[in-house]
mmCIF file of C-alpha atoms in Angstrom:
data_model
loop_
_atom_site.group_PDB
_atom_site.id
_atom_site.type_symbol
_atom_site.label_atom_id
_atom_site.label_comp_id
_atom_site.label_asym_id
_atom_site.label_seq_id
_atom_site.Cartn_x
_atom_site.Cartn_y
_atom_site.Cartn_z
ATOM 1 C CA MET A 1 10.525 29.324 -19.329
ATOM 2 C CA ALA A 2 11.398 26.413 -17.941
ATOM 3 C CA SER A 3 15.001 26.291 -16.147
ATOM 4 C CA ARG A 4 17.623 23.669 -17.321
ATOM 5 C CA GLY A 5 16.872 21.641 -14.233
ATOM 6 C CA THR A 6 13.330 21.243 -14.745
ATOM 7 C CA THR A 7 13.779 20.316 -18.610
ATOM 8 C CA THR A 8 16.465 17.829 -17.746
ATOM 9 C CA ARG A 9 14.135 16.244 -15.081
ATOM 10 C CA ALA A 10 11.000 16.333 -17.732
ATOM 11 C CA LYS A 11 13.529 14.382 -20.332
ATOM 12 C CA LEU A 12 14.536 11.582 -17.893
ATOM 13 C CA VAL A 13 10.876 11.105 -17.147
ATOM 14 C CA ASP A 14 9.883 11.347 -20.886
ATOM 15 C CA ALA A 15 12.543 8.804 -21.788
ATOM 16 C CA THR A 16 11.520 6.386 -18.876
ATOM 17 C CA ILE A 17 8.143 6.457 -20.216
ATOM 18 C CA ARG A 18 9.056 5.746 -23.715
ATOM 19 C CA LEU A 19 11.686 3.080 -22.629
ATOM 20 C CA VAL A 20 9.517 1.090 -20.141
ATOM 21 C CA GLY A 21 6.431 0.961 -22.780
ATOM 22 C CA GLU A 22 9.429 -0.290 -25.492
ATOM 23 C CA LEU A 23 11.105 -2.885 -23.051
ATOM 24 C CA GLY A 24 9.127 -3.167 -19.823
ATOM 25 C CA TYR A 25 10.548 -2.033 -16.031
ATOM 26 C CA ALA A 26 13.085 -5.274 -15.809
ATOM 27 C CA LYS A 27 15.184 -3.986 -18.933
ATOM 28 C CA THR A 28 15.041 -0.563 -18.658
ATOM 29 C CA THR A 29 18.188 0.792 -16.688
ATOM 30 C CA THR A 30 19.236 4.069 -15.545
ATOM 31 C CA ARG A 31 22.148 3.859 -18.222
ATOM 32 C CA ALA A 32 19.764 3.476 -20.957
ATOM 33 C CA ILE A 33 17.327 6.308 -19.613
ATOM 34 C CA ALA A 34 20.107 8.785 -19.108
ATOM 35 C CA GLN A 35 21.529 7.893 -22.790
ATOM 36 C CA ALA A 36 17.950 8.193 -24.377
ATOM 37 C CA ALA A 37 17.509 11.610 -22.473
ATOM 38 C CA GLY A 38 20.910 12.830 -23.741
ATOM 39 C CA VAL A 39 22.522 13.006 -20.437
ATOM 40 C CA ALA A 40 25.229 11.716 -18.210
ATOM 41 C CA GLU A 41 24.012 8.754 -15.805
ATOM 42 C CA GLY A 42 25.141 11.017 -13.007
ATOM 43 C CA THR A 43 22.759 13.277 -13.665
ATOM 44 C CA LEU A 44 19.764 11.183 -13.191
ATOM 45 C CA TYR A 45 20.667 10.784 -9.506
ATOM 46 C CA ARG A 46 20.927 14.690 -9.226
ATOM 47 C CA HIS A 47 17.339 14.790 -10.198
ATOM 48 C CA PHE A 48 15.779 11.593 -8.648
ATOM 49 C CA PRO A 49 17.234 9.685 -5.362
ATOM 50 C CA ASP A 50 16.836 6.223 -7.001
ATOM 51 C CA LYS A 51 15.537 4.349 -9.814
ATOM 52 C CA ALA A 52 12.348 3.677 -8.105
ATOM 53 C CA ALA A 53 11.649 7.401 -7.463
ATOM 54 C CA LEU A 54 12.084 7.964 -11.250
ATOM 55 C CA PHE A 55 9.973 4.705 -12.255
ATOM 56 C CA ALA A 56 6.954 6.338 -9.628
ATOM 57 C CA GLU A 57 7.195 10.108 -10.854
ATOM 58 C CA ALA A 58 6.610 8.582 -14.686
ATOM 59 C CA VAL A 59 3.722 6.558 -13.784
ATOM 60 C CA LEU A 60 2.102 9.403 -11.496
ATOM 61 C CA GLN A 61 2.905 11.738 -14.596
ATOM 62 C CA GLN A 62 1.237 9.389 -17.036
ATOM 63 C CA ASN A 63 -1.980 9.362 -14.787
ATOM 64 C CA GLN A 64 -1.984 13.184 -13.670
ATOM 65 C CA HIS A 65 -6.148 13.252 -14.008
ATOM 66 C CA VAL A 66 -6.057 10.300 -11.341
ATOM 67 C CA VAL A 67 -3.397 11.731 -8.847
ATOM 68 C CA ASP A 68 -5.076 15.308 -9.161
ATOM 69 C CA ARG A 69 -8.421 13.538 -8.057
ATOM 70 C CA ILE A 70 -6.856 12.066 -5.437
ATOM 71 C CA GLU A 71 -5.148 14.915 -4.216
ATOM 72 C CA THR A 72 -8.688 16.364 -2.999
ATOM 73 C CA LEU A 73 -9.434 13.366 -1.208
ATOM 74 C CA PRO A 74 -8.415 14.630 2.509
ATOM 75 C CA ALA A 75 -10.772 17.917 1.570
ATOM 76 C CA ARG A 76 -13.455 15.410 1.365
ATOM 77 C CA ALA A 77 -13.353 14.275 4.987
ATOM 78 C CA GLY A 78 -16.881 14.827 6.499
ATOM 79 C CA THR A 79 -18.741 14.722 3.017
ATOM 80 C CA ALA A 80 -20.807 12.079 1.673
ATOM 81 C CA THR A 81 -20.259 8.992 3.481
ATOM 82 C CA VAL A 82 -16.851 7.249 4.266
ATOM 83 C CA LYS A 83 -17.529 4.137 2.238
ATOM 84 C CA ALA A 84 -18.693 6.485 -0.996
ATOM 85 C CA ASN A 85 -15.389 8.409 -0.494
ATOM 86 C CA LEU A 86 -13.352 5.338 -0.392
ATOM 87 C CA THR A 87 -15.028 3.740 -2.933
ATOM 88 C CA ASP A 88 -14.343 6.645 -5.501
ATOM 89 C CA CYS A 89 -10.627 6.890 -4.377
ATOM 90 C CA LEU A 90 -9.923 3.368 -4.959
ATOM 91 C CA THR A 91 -12.167 3.353 -8.310
ATOM 92 C CA HIS A 92 -10.117 6.243 -9.421
ATOM 93 C CA LEU A 93 -7.018 4.428 -8.335
ATOM 94 C CA ALA A 94 -8.025 1.207 -10.216
ATOM 95 C CA ALA A 95 -7.104 3.154 -13.433
ATOM 96 C CA LEU A 96 -3.647 3.233 -12.542
ATOM 97 C CA ARG A 97 -3.456 -0.791 -12.243
ATOM 98 C CA ALA A 98 -1.970 -0.888 -16.006
ATOM 99 C CA ASP A 99 0.984 1.046 -15.251
ATOM 100 C CA ILE A 100 1.630 0.530 -11.463
ATOM 101 C CA LEU A 101 1.076 -3.539 -11.738
ATOM 102 C CA PRO A 102 3.884 -3.896 -13.706
ATOM 103 C CA LEU A 103 5.894 -1.697 -11.509
ATOM 104 C CA GLU A 104 5.033 -3.824 -8.477
ATOM 105 C CA LEU A 105 6.011 -7.185 -10.221
ATOM 106 C CA ALA A 106 9.312 -5.179 -11.202
ATOM 107 C CA VAL A 107 9.991 -4.150 -7.591
ATOM 108 C CA LEU A 108 9.557 -8.034 -6.417
ATOM 109 C CA THR A 109 12.364 -8.982 -9.056
ATOM 110 C CA ASP A 110 14.874 -5.962 -9.103
ATOM 111 C CA PRO A 111 17.139 -5.514 -6.321
ATOM 112 C CA GLU A 112 17.568 -2.095 -6.990
ATOM 113 C CA LEU A 113 13.904 -1.211 -6.767
ATOM 114 C CA ALA A 114 13.299 -3.613 -3.876
ATOM 115 C CA ARG A 115 15.249 -2.246 -1.426
ATOM 116 C CA VAL A 116 13.984 1.366 -1.598
ATOM 117 C CA ALA A 117 11.055 2.053 0.752
ATOM 118 C CA PRO A 118 9.454 5.260 2.055
ATOM 119 C CA PRO A 119 10.616 6.001 5.564
ATOM 120 C CA PRO A 120 7.567 5.131 8.376
ATOM 121 C CA GLY A 121 4.784 7.792 8.700
ATOM 122 C CA ALA A 122 6.001 9.237 4.964
ATOM 123 C CA LEU A 123 3.735 7.516 2.605
ATOM 124 C CA PRO A 124 4.265 9.510 -0.627
ATOM 125 C CA GLY A 125 1.667 10.662 -3.375
ATOM 126 C CA PRO A 126 -1.842 9.014 -3.326
ATOM 127 C CA PRO A 127 -0.924 6.595 -0.796
ATOM 128 C CA GLY A 128 0.249 9.870 1.538
ATOM 129 C CA ARG A 129 -3.252 11.504 0.769
ATOM 130 C CA LEU A 130 -5.306 8.687 1.641
ATOM 131 C CA ALA A 131 -3.672 8.242 4.772
ATOM 132 C CA GLU A 132 -4.651 11.919 5.422
ATOM 133 C CA TYR A 133 -7.860 11.350 4.334
ATOM 134 C CA LEU A 134 -8.407 8.460 6.769
ATOM 135 C CA ARG A 135 -6.885 10.633 9.728
ATOM 136 C CA ALA A 136 -8.894 13.614 8.980
ATOM 137 C CA GLU A 137 -12.157 11.328 9.290
ATOM 138 C CA GLN A 138 -10.637 9.962 12.611
ATOM 139 C CA GLY A 139 -10.542 13.411 13.661
ATOM 140 C CA LEU A 140 -14.197 13.835 12.863
ATOM 141 C CA GLY A 141 -15.180 10.637 14.801
ATOM 142 C CA ARG A 142 -16.187 9.016 11.609
ATOM 143 C CA LEU A 143 -13.330 6.152 11.894
ATOM 144 C CA ARG A 144 -11.913 4.346 14.814
ATOM 145 C CA ALA A 145 -9.592 6.405 16.802
ATOM 146 C CA ASP A 146 -7.361 3.907 17.385
ATOM 147 C CA ALA A 147 -6.825 2.518 13.849
ATOM 148 C CA ASP A 148 -3.218 3.642 12.215
ATOM 149 C CA PRO A 149 -3.887 5.897 9.094
ATOM 150 C CA GLU A 150 -0.773 4.949 7.157
ATOM 151 C CA HIS A 151 -1.376 1.189 8.012
ATOM 152 C CA SER A 152 -4.819 1.546 7.034
ATOM 153 C CA ALA A 153 -4.076 3.176 3.640
ATOM 154 C CA VAL A 154 -1.703 0.260 2.809
ATOM 155 C CA VAL A 155 -4.238 -2.360 3.559
ATOM 156 C CA LEU A 156 -6.762 -0.570 1.247
ATOM 157 C CA LEU A 157 -4.283 -0.185 -1.539
ATOM 158 C CA ALA A 158 -3.341 -3.584 -1.206
ATOM 159 C CA LEU A 159 -6.982 -4.658 -1.235
ATOM 160 C CA LEU A 160 -6.850 -2.714 -4.519
ATOM 161 C CA PHE A 161 -4.119 -4.319 -6.043
ATOM 162 C CA GLY A 162 -5.246 -7.689 -5.306
ATOM 163 C CA MET A 163 -8.572 -7.269 -6.485
ATOM 164 C CA ALA A 164 -6.556 -6.101 -9.751
ATOM 165 C CA MET A 165 -4.707 -9.458 -9.974
ATOM 166 C CA ASN A 166 -7.827 -11.575 -9.548
ATOM 167 C CA PRO A 167 -11.005 -9.633 -10.239
ATOM 168 C CA PRO A 168 -13.995 -11.047 -8.422
ATOM 169 C CA GLY A 169 -16.822 -10.948 -11.392
ATOM 170 C CA PRO A 170 -17.963 -8.655 -14.306
ATOM 171 C CA PRO A 171 -17.534 -5.192 -14.405
ATOM 172 C CA ASP A 172 -20.231 -2.941 -12.364
ATOM 173 C CA ARG A 173 -22.948 -1.972 -14.822
ATOM 174 C CA ASP A 174 -22.735 1.879 -13.157
ATOM 175 C CA ALA A 175 -18.945 1.764 -13.419
ATOM 176 C CA PRO A 176 -17.835 -0.298 -16.365
ATOM 177 C CA THR A 177 -14.121 0.917 -15.926
ATOM 178 C CA ALA A 178 -14.194 0.009 -12.295
ATOM 179 C CA LEU A 179 -12.839 -3.009 -10.597
ATOM 180 C CA PRO A 180 -16.331 -4.959 -9.811
ATOM 181 C CA GLY A 181 -16.576 -5.545 -5.941
ATOM 182 C CA ILE A 182 -14.902 -2.115 -4.704
ATOM 183 C CA ALA A 183 -17.843 -0.921 -2.826
ATOM 184 C CA ASP A 184 -18.380 -4.397 -1.249
ATOM 185 C CA ALA A 185 -14.399 -4.520 -0.446
ATOM 186 C CA VAL A 186 -14.642 -1.162 1.075
ATOM 187 C CA ASP A 187 -17.626 -2.038 3.161
ATOM 188 C CA ILE A 188 -15.819 -5.246 4.535
ATOM 189 C CA VAL A 189 -12.874 -3.002 5.525
ATOM 190 C CA LEU A 190 -14.935 -0.463 7.161
ATOM 191 C CA GLN A 191 -16.611 -2.839 9.439
ATOM 192 C CA GLY A 192 -12.913 -3.252 11.192
ATOM 193 C CA LEU A 193 -12.263 0.681 10.869
ATOM 194 C CA GLU A 194 -15.705 2.279 11.771
ATOM 195 C CA PRO A 195 -16.290 3.140 15.580
ATOM 196 C CA ARG A 196 -17.576 0.692 17.702
ATOM 197 C CA THR A 197 -21.137 0.593 19.199
ATOM 198 C CA PRO A 198 -21.341 -0.534 22.656
#
């Protein structure tokens, strides 16, 4: 049986998902979330450090299948090619764009969301797994040793979200749900990450 704290946390996430679906991120307040979950607003902050963390948890919960796939990425270092692994990762993450992009836009306009940032070297969730994967590939000599894994992960994710905002063409026939051109974009980035030949 779930503990009371776990149940409350789940209620807060469920209320967030419902309210964001009805009102959007900008109009979903912590007061409204707490009220919809049947708890005091202060209770929300006992379970989440801030509104951004709650929103991120809601997005990830709605897309758990993608999160599970990305969690296995670091273990795939040394398998297939780096390009194939990164293309697969970004293709799966592209499935999150319908939920993530509105959150990203809300971060730009909501001062409470905009002021929250993860500490340096501590990317959470899928970005953190991507950085771990890049670090593991560095250890195998398949990526440049002087490339910063966290920065490279952010660059790859920025590329993905940039492509989502302005897709370059029709969907790939082999992966119709993926953003077109992901493999080409990964190839361009890798030209700067792969070991330099003398």
